[in-house]
XYZ file of C-alpha atoms in Angstrom:
493
model
C 0.021 -0.135 -0.126
C 1.244 3.519 -1.092
C 1.562 5.811 1.951
C -1.086 7.750 1.001
C -3.806 5.496 0.084
C -5.478 5.384 2.915
C -5.980 9.119 2.998
C -7.099 10.064 -0.529
C -8.736 8.159 -3.482
C -7.070 10.593 -6.006
C -3.576 8.301 -5.927
C -5.065 5.916 -8.216
C -6.618 5.601 -11.615
C -9.903 4.438 -10.463
C -12.101 6.194 -7.717
C -12.759 2.857 -6.023
C -11.281 1.957 -2.875
C -8.382 -1.055 -3.213
C -8.294 -4.194 -1.328
C -5.349 -2.768 0.885
C -6.690 0.750 1.415
C -10.256 -1.126 2.417
C -8.384 -3.407 4.589
C -6.536 -0.442 6.340
C -9.648 2.032 6.825
C -11.521 -1.225 7.717
C -9.132 -1.550 10.833
C -9.329 1.851 11.593
C -13.139 1.776 11.469
C -13.445 -0.948 13.883
C -11.014 0.696 16.143
C -13.175 3.609 16.251
C -16.483 1.314 17.080
C -14.099 -0.058 19.831
C -13.325 3.089 21.089
C -16.433 4.333 21.200
C -18.093 1.412 23.034
C -15.063 1.289 25.599
C -15.727 5.452 26.292
C -19.563 5.823 25.527
C -20.461 6.070 29.126
C -18.493 9.312 29.389
C -20.466 10.871 27.047
C -23.977 12.514 27.723
C -26.713 9.997 26.716
C -29.145 12.523 24.964
C -27.619 15.485 22.857
C -27.837 18.914 24.083
C -28.256 20.586 20.833
C -30.538 22.758 19.387
C -32.749 21.942 15.975
C -30.727 22.509 12.838
C -27.314 22.993 14.507
C -25.867 19.507 13.034
C -27.220 20.592 9.683
C -25.394 23.819 9.864
C -22.267 22.480 10.352
C -22.473 20.684 6.813
C -21.191 21.909 3.644
C -24.142 23.616 1.737
C -22.687 21.789 -1.661
C -20.993 18.208 -1.902
C -17.436 17.780 -2.660
C -16.365 18.048 -6.231
C -13.284 15.721 -5.546
C -13.077 12.937 -3.307
C -11.865 13.154 0.276
C -10.153 10.403 2.330
C -11.906 8.298 4.602
C -10.278 9.259 7.506
C -11.742 12.948 7.051
C -14.986 11.553 7.380
C -14.232 9.933 10.582
C -13.202 13.084 11.817
C -16.317 14.736 10.902
C -18.185 12.100 12.552
C -16.441 12.632 15.953
C -16.684 16.357 15.557
C -20.096 17.211 14.080
C -22.393 13.995 14.589
C -21.253 12.326 17.524
C -22.465 15.395 19.686
C -26.020 15.215 18.178
C -26.355 11.730 18.733
C -28.926 9.732 21.227
C -26.488 7.078 22.693
C -29.002 4.168 22.239
C -26.112 1.748 23.260
C -25.311 3.950 26.158
C -25.271 1.744 29.656
C -27.409 4.150 31.048
C -29.904 4.642 28.391
C -33.212 3.729 29.897
C -35.669 5.114 27.524
C -38.238 3.336 25.174
C -37.076 -0.031 24.866
C -33.665 -1.264 24.296
C -32.354 -1.600 20.946
C -29.511 -3.911 21.615
C -26.134 -3.963 19.412
C -23.559 -6.548 20.241
C -20.051 -7.205 19.042
C -20.953 -10.432 16.865
C -24.173 -8.744 15.417
C -22.425 -5.445 14.446
C -19.330 -8.213 12.516
C -22.007 -10.452 11.037
C -23.786 -6.805 9.573
C -20.092 -5.603 8.371
C -20.021 -9.423 6.559
C -23.216 -8.834 5.147
C -22.697 -5.829 3.665
C -18.969 -6.799 2.070
C -20.893 -9.943 0.492
C -23.384 -7.269 -0.869
C -26.310 -10.299 -1.734
C -29.877 -9.699 -3.169
C -31.855 -12.531 -1.432
C -34.981 -11.709 -3.051
C -35.043 -15.137 -4.610
C -33.692 -18.481 -3.582
C -31.948 -18.332 -7.062
C -30.718 -15.167 -6.186
C -28.777 -16.307 -3.362
C -29.619 -19.932 -2.248
C -27.905 -19.486 1.207
C -29.304 -16.546 2.073
C -32.878 -18.008 2.009
C -31.836 -21.015 3.715
C -29.958 -19.855 6.472
C -32.872 -17.755 7.630
C -35.342 -20.514 7.224
C -33.281 -22.409 9.711
C -32.579 -19.620 11.802
C -36.609 -19.070 12.148
C -37.049 -22.584 13.091
C -34.168 -22.452 15.657
C -36.515 -19.830 17.192
C -39.520 -21.568 17.361
C -36.965 -23.816 19.425
C -35.734 -21.073 21.613
C -38.766 -19.192 22.559
C -40.997 -22.383 22.788
C -43.432 -21.682 20.141
C -45.769 -24.274 18.286
C -44.426 -26.679 16.218
C -46.755 -25.684 13.458
C -44.734 -22.256 13.210
C -41.794 -24.542 11.755
C -40.969 -23.773 7.997
C -43.209 -20.984 8.222
C -41.113 -17.919 9.327
C -39.562 -14.803 7.843
C -37.341 -11.893 8.928
C -39.336 -8.911 8.368
C -37.635 -5.345 9.104
C -39.809 -3.892 11.850
C -42.937 -5.149 13.663
C -44.618 -2.568 11.778
C -43.732 -4.452 8.750
C -45.257 -7.407 10.104
C -48.534 -6.450 11.249
C -49.004 -4.883 7.656
C -48.053 -7.984 5.951
C -50.321 -9.857 8.181
C -53.151 -7.424 7.446
C -53.208 -7.825 4.025
C -52.866 -11.993 3.989
C -55.823 -11.375 6.240
C -57.492 -9.319 3.436
C -56.517 -11.912 0.865
C -57.960 -14.867 3.195
C -61.421 -13.013 3.953
C -61.491 -12.253 0.252
C -60.927 -15.601 -0.967
C -58.156 -13.574 -3.165
C -60.863 -11.154 -4.819
C -58.906 -8.249 -3.118
C -55.918 -8.434 -5.659
C -57.993 -7.709 -8.324
C -60.742 -5.410 -6.905
C -59.384 -3.879 -3.917
C -61.104 -3.586 -0.695
C -64.118 -1.645 -1.975
C -66.560 -4.619 -2.251
C -66.899 -4.829 1.736
C -66.319 -2.961 4.711
C -63.367 -4.511 7.030
C -62.741 -4.227 10.545
C -59.328 -4.278 12.765
C -59.927 -4.360 16.438
C -56.853 -3.110 18.609
C -57.202 -0.958 21.982
C -55.672 2.291 23.002
C -52.431 0.197 24.075
C -51.882 -1.171 20.640
C -48.898 -0.104 19.085
C -49.662 2.991 16.315
C -48.361 0.538 13.562
C -51.579 -1.406 13.247
C -53.457 1.733 12.781
C -51.103 2.819 10.185
C -51.457 -0.524 8.599
C -55.038 0.062 8.063
C -54.394 3.241 6.501
C -51.646 2.003 3.895
C -53.962 -1.187 3.199
C -56.600 1.134 2.033
C -59.151 0.455 4.627
C -58.651 3.957 6.453
C -59.043 4.598 10.314
C -62.846 4.099 9.853
C -62.100 0.516 9.753
C -60.005 0.709 13.151
C -62.314 -0.532 15.910
C -61.175 0.484 19.590
C -62.185 -2.261 22.283
C -62.337 -1.584 25.803
C -59.428 -2.505 28.266
C -59.421 -3.580 31.908
C -57.588 -1.819 34.798
C -54.115 -2.797 33.864
C -54.594 -2.027 30.046
C -55.493 -5.597 28.807
C -58.115 -6.060 25.759
C -61.284 -6.944 27.286
C -62.425 -10.115 25.608
C -66.035 -9.731 26.092
C -66.167 -6.327 24.554
C -64.128 -7.710 21.702
C -66.892 -10.125 21.376
C -69.736 -7.378 21.958
C -67.950 -5.312 18.872
C -67.776 -7.967 16.574
C -71.642 -9.305 16.643
C -72.335 -5.613 16.539
C -70.478 -4.889 13.189
C -71.644 -8.155 11.903
C -74.931 -7.169 12.408
C -74.469 -4.045 10.573
C -72.952 -5.847 7.754
C -69.489 -5.202 8.212
C -66.556 -7.945 8.046
C -64.903 -8.399 11.192
C -60.854 -8.782 9.440
C -58.184 -8.672 12.114
C -57.547 -8.580 15.960
C -54.574 -7.324 16.691
C -53.549 -8.651 20.348
C -50.442 -7.303 21.963
C -48.207 -9.298 24.748
C -46.205 -6.320 26.132
C -47.438 -2.876 25.258
C -45.382 -0.032 24.927
C -46.532 1.930 27.474
C -46.666 -0.252 30.502
C -46.362 -3.591 29.187
C -50.009 -4.779 29.449
C -50.678 -8.207 28.204
C -53.589 -9.241 26.338
C -55.481 -12.529 27.041
C -54.863 -14.799 24.018
C -56.379 -17.706 25.892
C -59.634 -15.577 26.143
C -59.551 -13.754 22.400
C -57.860 -16.898 20.696
C -61.490 -18.731 20.576
C -63.220 -15.595 20.085
C -61.292 -15.105 16.696
C -61.393 -18.732 15.710
C -65.190 -18.723 16.297
C -65.747 -15.856 14.265
C -63.214 -16.362 11.560
C -61.047 -13.592 12.561
C -57.440 -13.140 11.921
C -55.527 -13.049 15.440
C -52.393 -11.311 14.679
C -50.095 -11.073 18.145
C -47.662 -8.394 18.665
C -44.942 -9.534 20.948
C -42.483 -7.159 19.626
C -40.546 -6.771 22.791
C -41.629 -9.267 24.905
C -41.374 -12.249 23.045
C -37.906 -12.791 23.211
C -38.030 -13.348 27.210
C -39.506 -16.699 26.136
C -35.766 -17.626 25.852
C -36.143 -17.867 29.708
C -38.001 -21.211 30.736
C -39.390 -19.131 33.725
C -40.581 -15.924 31.214
C -42.276 -18.440 28.805
C -45.822 -17.015 30.164
C -45.262 -13.985 27.622
C -46.355 -16.613 25.206
C -49.295 -18.107 26.888
C -51.935 -18.645 24.059
C -49.761 -17.733 21.225
C -50.996 -21.161 19.341
C -54.122 -19.219 18.675
C -52.139 -17.002 16.631
C -52.588 -16.879 12.668
C -49.699 -14.542 12.697
C -47.153 -13.532 15.363
C -44.106 -11.385 15.664
C -41.191 -10.716 18.031
C -37.974 -8.457 17.650
C -34.468 -9.620 18.507
C -33.271 -6.174 17.499
C -34.884 -4.757 20.893
C -33.890 -7.109 23.769
C -31.929 -10.236 22.261
C -28.512 -8.527 21.459
C -29.232 -8.163 17.454
C -28.492 -5.013 15.737
C -31.524 -2.803 14.146
C -33.264 -4.296 11.882
C -34.660 -7.628 12.952
C -38.260 -8.785 13.127
C -39.450 -12.264 13.151
C -42.619 -13.025 11.629
C -44.302 -16.247 11.495
C -47.688 -16.883 9.595
C -49.668 -19.847 9.774
C -51.128 -19.677 6.426
C -48.120 -18.837 3.960
C -49.905 -19.895 1.026
C -52.364 -16.668 1.942
C -49.420 -14.864 2.464
C -47.715 -15.596 -0.758
C -51.271 -15.150 -2.617
C -51.638 -11.447 -1.164
C -48.259 -10.429 -2.358
C -46.847 -12.361 -5.290
C -46.540 -10.339 -8.384
C -44.249 -12.350 -10.897
C -43.047 -10.470 -14.001
C -41.111 -12.688 -16.689
C -37.391 -11.309 -15.552
C -37.862 -12.722 -12.162
C -38.967 -16.374 -13.383
C -36.578 -18.948 -12.822
C -36.433 -22.662 -12.873
C -35.561 -23.173 -8.999
C -38.933 -20.999 -8.565
C -41.023 -23.102 -10.776
C -39.730 -26.174 -9.339
C -42.082 -25.838 -6.284
C -39.040 -27.044 -4.213
C -38.003 -23.541 -2.647
C -38.915 -20.578 -0.751
C -38.714 -17.002 -2.295
C -38.935 -14.584 0.254
C -40.013 -11.713 -1.795
C -43.453 -12.876 -1.648
C -43.338 -12.827 1.899
C -42.673 -8.938 2.647
C -43.498 -5.884 1.022
C -40.292 -4.757 -0.937
C -38.821 -6.739 -3.590
C -35.291 -6.539 -2.326
C -33.927 -8.407 0.853
C -30.906 -7.892 3.109
C -29.117 -11.002 4.683
C -30.370 -10.047 8.038
C -30.174 -13.600 9.099
C -26.448 -13.808 9.134
C -26.398 -11.325 12.127
C -29.097 -13.711 13.825
C -27.076 -16.479 13.167
C -23.933 -14.798 14.618
C -25.592 -13.796 17.590
C -27.006 -17.118 18.496
C -23.849 -18.939 17.982
C -21.434 -16.399 19.590
C -23.730 -16.406 22.943
C -25.579 -19.665 22.478
C -29.102 -20.395 24.390
C -27.486 -19.903 27.579
C -25.943 -16.510 26.982
C -29.197 -15.140 25.496
C -30.718 -16.457 29.031
C -28.332 -14.875 30.528
C -28.941 -11.210 29.198
C -32.498 -11.358 29.482
C -32.525 -12.401 33.192
C -29.631 -9.550 33.722
C -32.389 -7.255 32.603
C -35.099 -8.449 34.502
C -32.989 -8.627 37.836
C -31.932 -4.934 36.860
C -35.469 -3.602 36.981
C -36.228 -5.314 40.309
C -32.839 -3.631 41.635
C -34.100 -0.187 40.574
C -37.448 -0.877 41.784
C -36.076 -1.743 45.098
C -34.157 1.216 45.422
C -37.256 3.705 44.461
C -39.154 1.803 46.909
C -37.129 3.051 49.931
C -38.072 6.563 48.684
C -41.250 7.754 49.663
C -41.383 10.381 47.532
C -41.983 8.241 44.840
C -44.714 5.268 43.620
C -44.155 2.570 41.777
C -47.575 1.903 39.587
C -47.011 -1.282 39.313
C -44.375 -4.196 40.363
C -41.831 -4.303 37.674
C -42.563 -6.270 34.660
C -39.745 -7.871 32.728
C -37.242 -5.118 32.104
C -39.797 -2.176 32.790
C -40.233 0.092 35.687
C -43.267 2.509 35.664
C -43.106 5.281 38.612
C -43.694 8.527 39.463
C -42.940 11.160 41.517
C -45.674 11.885 44.546
C -46.634 15.336 43.136
C -48.759 17.048 40.319
C -48.254 16.403 36.408
C -46.302 19.182 36.425
C -43.931 17.864 38.821
C -43.453 14.733 36.993
C -42.637 16.348 33.624
C -40.379 19.044 35.351
C -38.533 15.903 36.946
C -38.337 13.840 33.584
C -36.854 17.344 31.707
C -34.397 17.620 34.777
C -33.420 13.984 34.517
C -32.784 13.833 30.969
C -31.127 17.312 30.537
C -28.432 16.619 32.926
C -27.232 14.060 30.099
C -26.155 10.727 32.847
C -29.350 8.969 32.233
C -32.182 8.957 30.112
C -35.973 7.858 30.627
C -39.287 8.299 28.884
C -42.880 9.151 30.109
C -46.293 7.780 29.310
C -49.817 8.029 30.926
C -52.257 5.873 32.348
C -56.163 6.651 32.830
C -55.208 10.237 32.228
C -51.686 9.957 35.106
C -48.440 10.860 34.074
C -45.684 8.657 35.018
C -41.852 7.548 34.079
C -40.558 4.757 32.346
C -36.894 3.109 33.164
C -36.532 0.282 30.653
C -33.539 -1.980 31.106
C -32.011 -4.580 29.148
C -28.936 -2.418 27.538
C -26.216 -4.539 26.153
C -23.454 -3.001 28.696
C -25.816 -1.818 31.540
C -24.194 -3.248 34.553
C -25.573 -3.007 38.579
C -23.379 0.158 39.241
C -25.201 1.948 36.125
C -28.463 1.078 37.853
C -27.495 2.758 40.743
C -26.175 5.627 39.024
C -29.531 5.861 37.393
C -31.113 5.897 40.918
C -28.925 8.321 41.721
C -29.884 10.842 38.903
C -33.651 10.452 39.555
C -33.278 10.809 43.383
C -30.928 13.771 42.951
C -33.280 15.952 40.358
C -36.543 15.213 42.584
C -37.731 18.157 45.164
C -36.378 17.171 48.686
C -39.685 17.099 50.334
C -42.828 16.536 48.692
C -46.678 15.768 49.922
C -47.010 12.219 49.302
C -50.611 11.012 50.171
C -52.365 13.205 47.917
C -50.467 12.462 45.096
C -50.960 8.423 45.809
C -54.546 9.280 45.676
C -54.422 10.686 42.357
C -52.968 7.589 41.259
C -55.425 5.602 42.484
């Protein structure tokens, strides 16, 4: 390698990066990531920046001539890094975790380097068959019904999964007529609750059903779907000439981890011929632990089911696992076959073409990072990671429970602690703002029955016990030293 090869592309006759330069800069980039991870906890979790301040530091026009990659790394550190929310920070406790891990990152790099397009089996057979095996591995790891074997696919997110499920349900309910005529022949209904992820309502909009198709079902005191109200609404819709299409049930809602009762909802869906989609995006992967298999209770009733290793199972975003019990309906809903995609393998009927199982045509080799994670950690390592997150939530709840200025809304569930300061809504909003502005810890908030509360979600790849104590120190330090407890506790009740 010439001394200046790593600095500029202008030393060669081609603008492409040569192998030696790529090798040298690759080492430098991996070193940069490793250094970032090593010193991550020294950075503020949330960026203290104003809107537009990052863009203002970027040139108004693109460079006319190529620049060396080290210049980009320098600007990454100078401009981009100060403007990032550090989701991999060990004291990032907002939303749900978005785990990254060494084996996943390395496999993502391998996937990018291979650059395969796995739309058909024939375009990269290994891309398809490794994915099929990974989905079957996870049927075993999560204790899912054996009927899911051979019926899984990797989507990008749970949002895509619910859209795919909805389109499949439409195809089945219309006996395939929606392919030709759209949805105008009938008025369909999609049932969900206030706690259901907004992606379900968005899927109804994208599918052309509109928000008028969305029917909000009542919930119980814990925010779980009321199955009696569900059945009542289905009956009313049938009487009104509407077609009940799909129920979206959640095992672990975003706000405060409500679990819709599948054992009650499932028979209703079966009885009325309604598609049951189960969204276990966050909680489902916890079933790698035998003692947490309850998160998937009743999943045998599901027509489709999804969960996200990219949240709590050490696999970089994006990676959603979706199983559909009727793949023929799925393929029927999404299959469009131009001549240029025809090939002997597909026409033999012996292979799976995953392009028919998703919205886009193209697909990345996502299964490679899943394979890498499972092989590096093993089932035992995955269980250890989940159990550590559960233990961390319990630890924080114990620390908080010893301070009478705070109230737990409920015992910690999996890796989520929901709590509030014993004060007004403004007091709680101010508390959250103070904690996050401090930069050492990041939390989010939600509301239940009109009451604001704070959320602390554990499960970060690099979070250790002392980070939980540091988070508690940040929460405790940001709270007023004295506050009237009883009135606020009564407000929660």
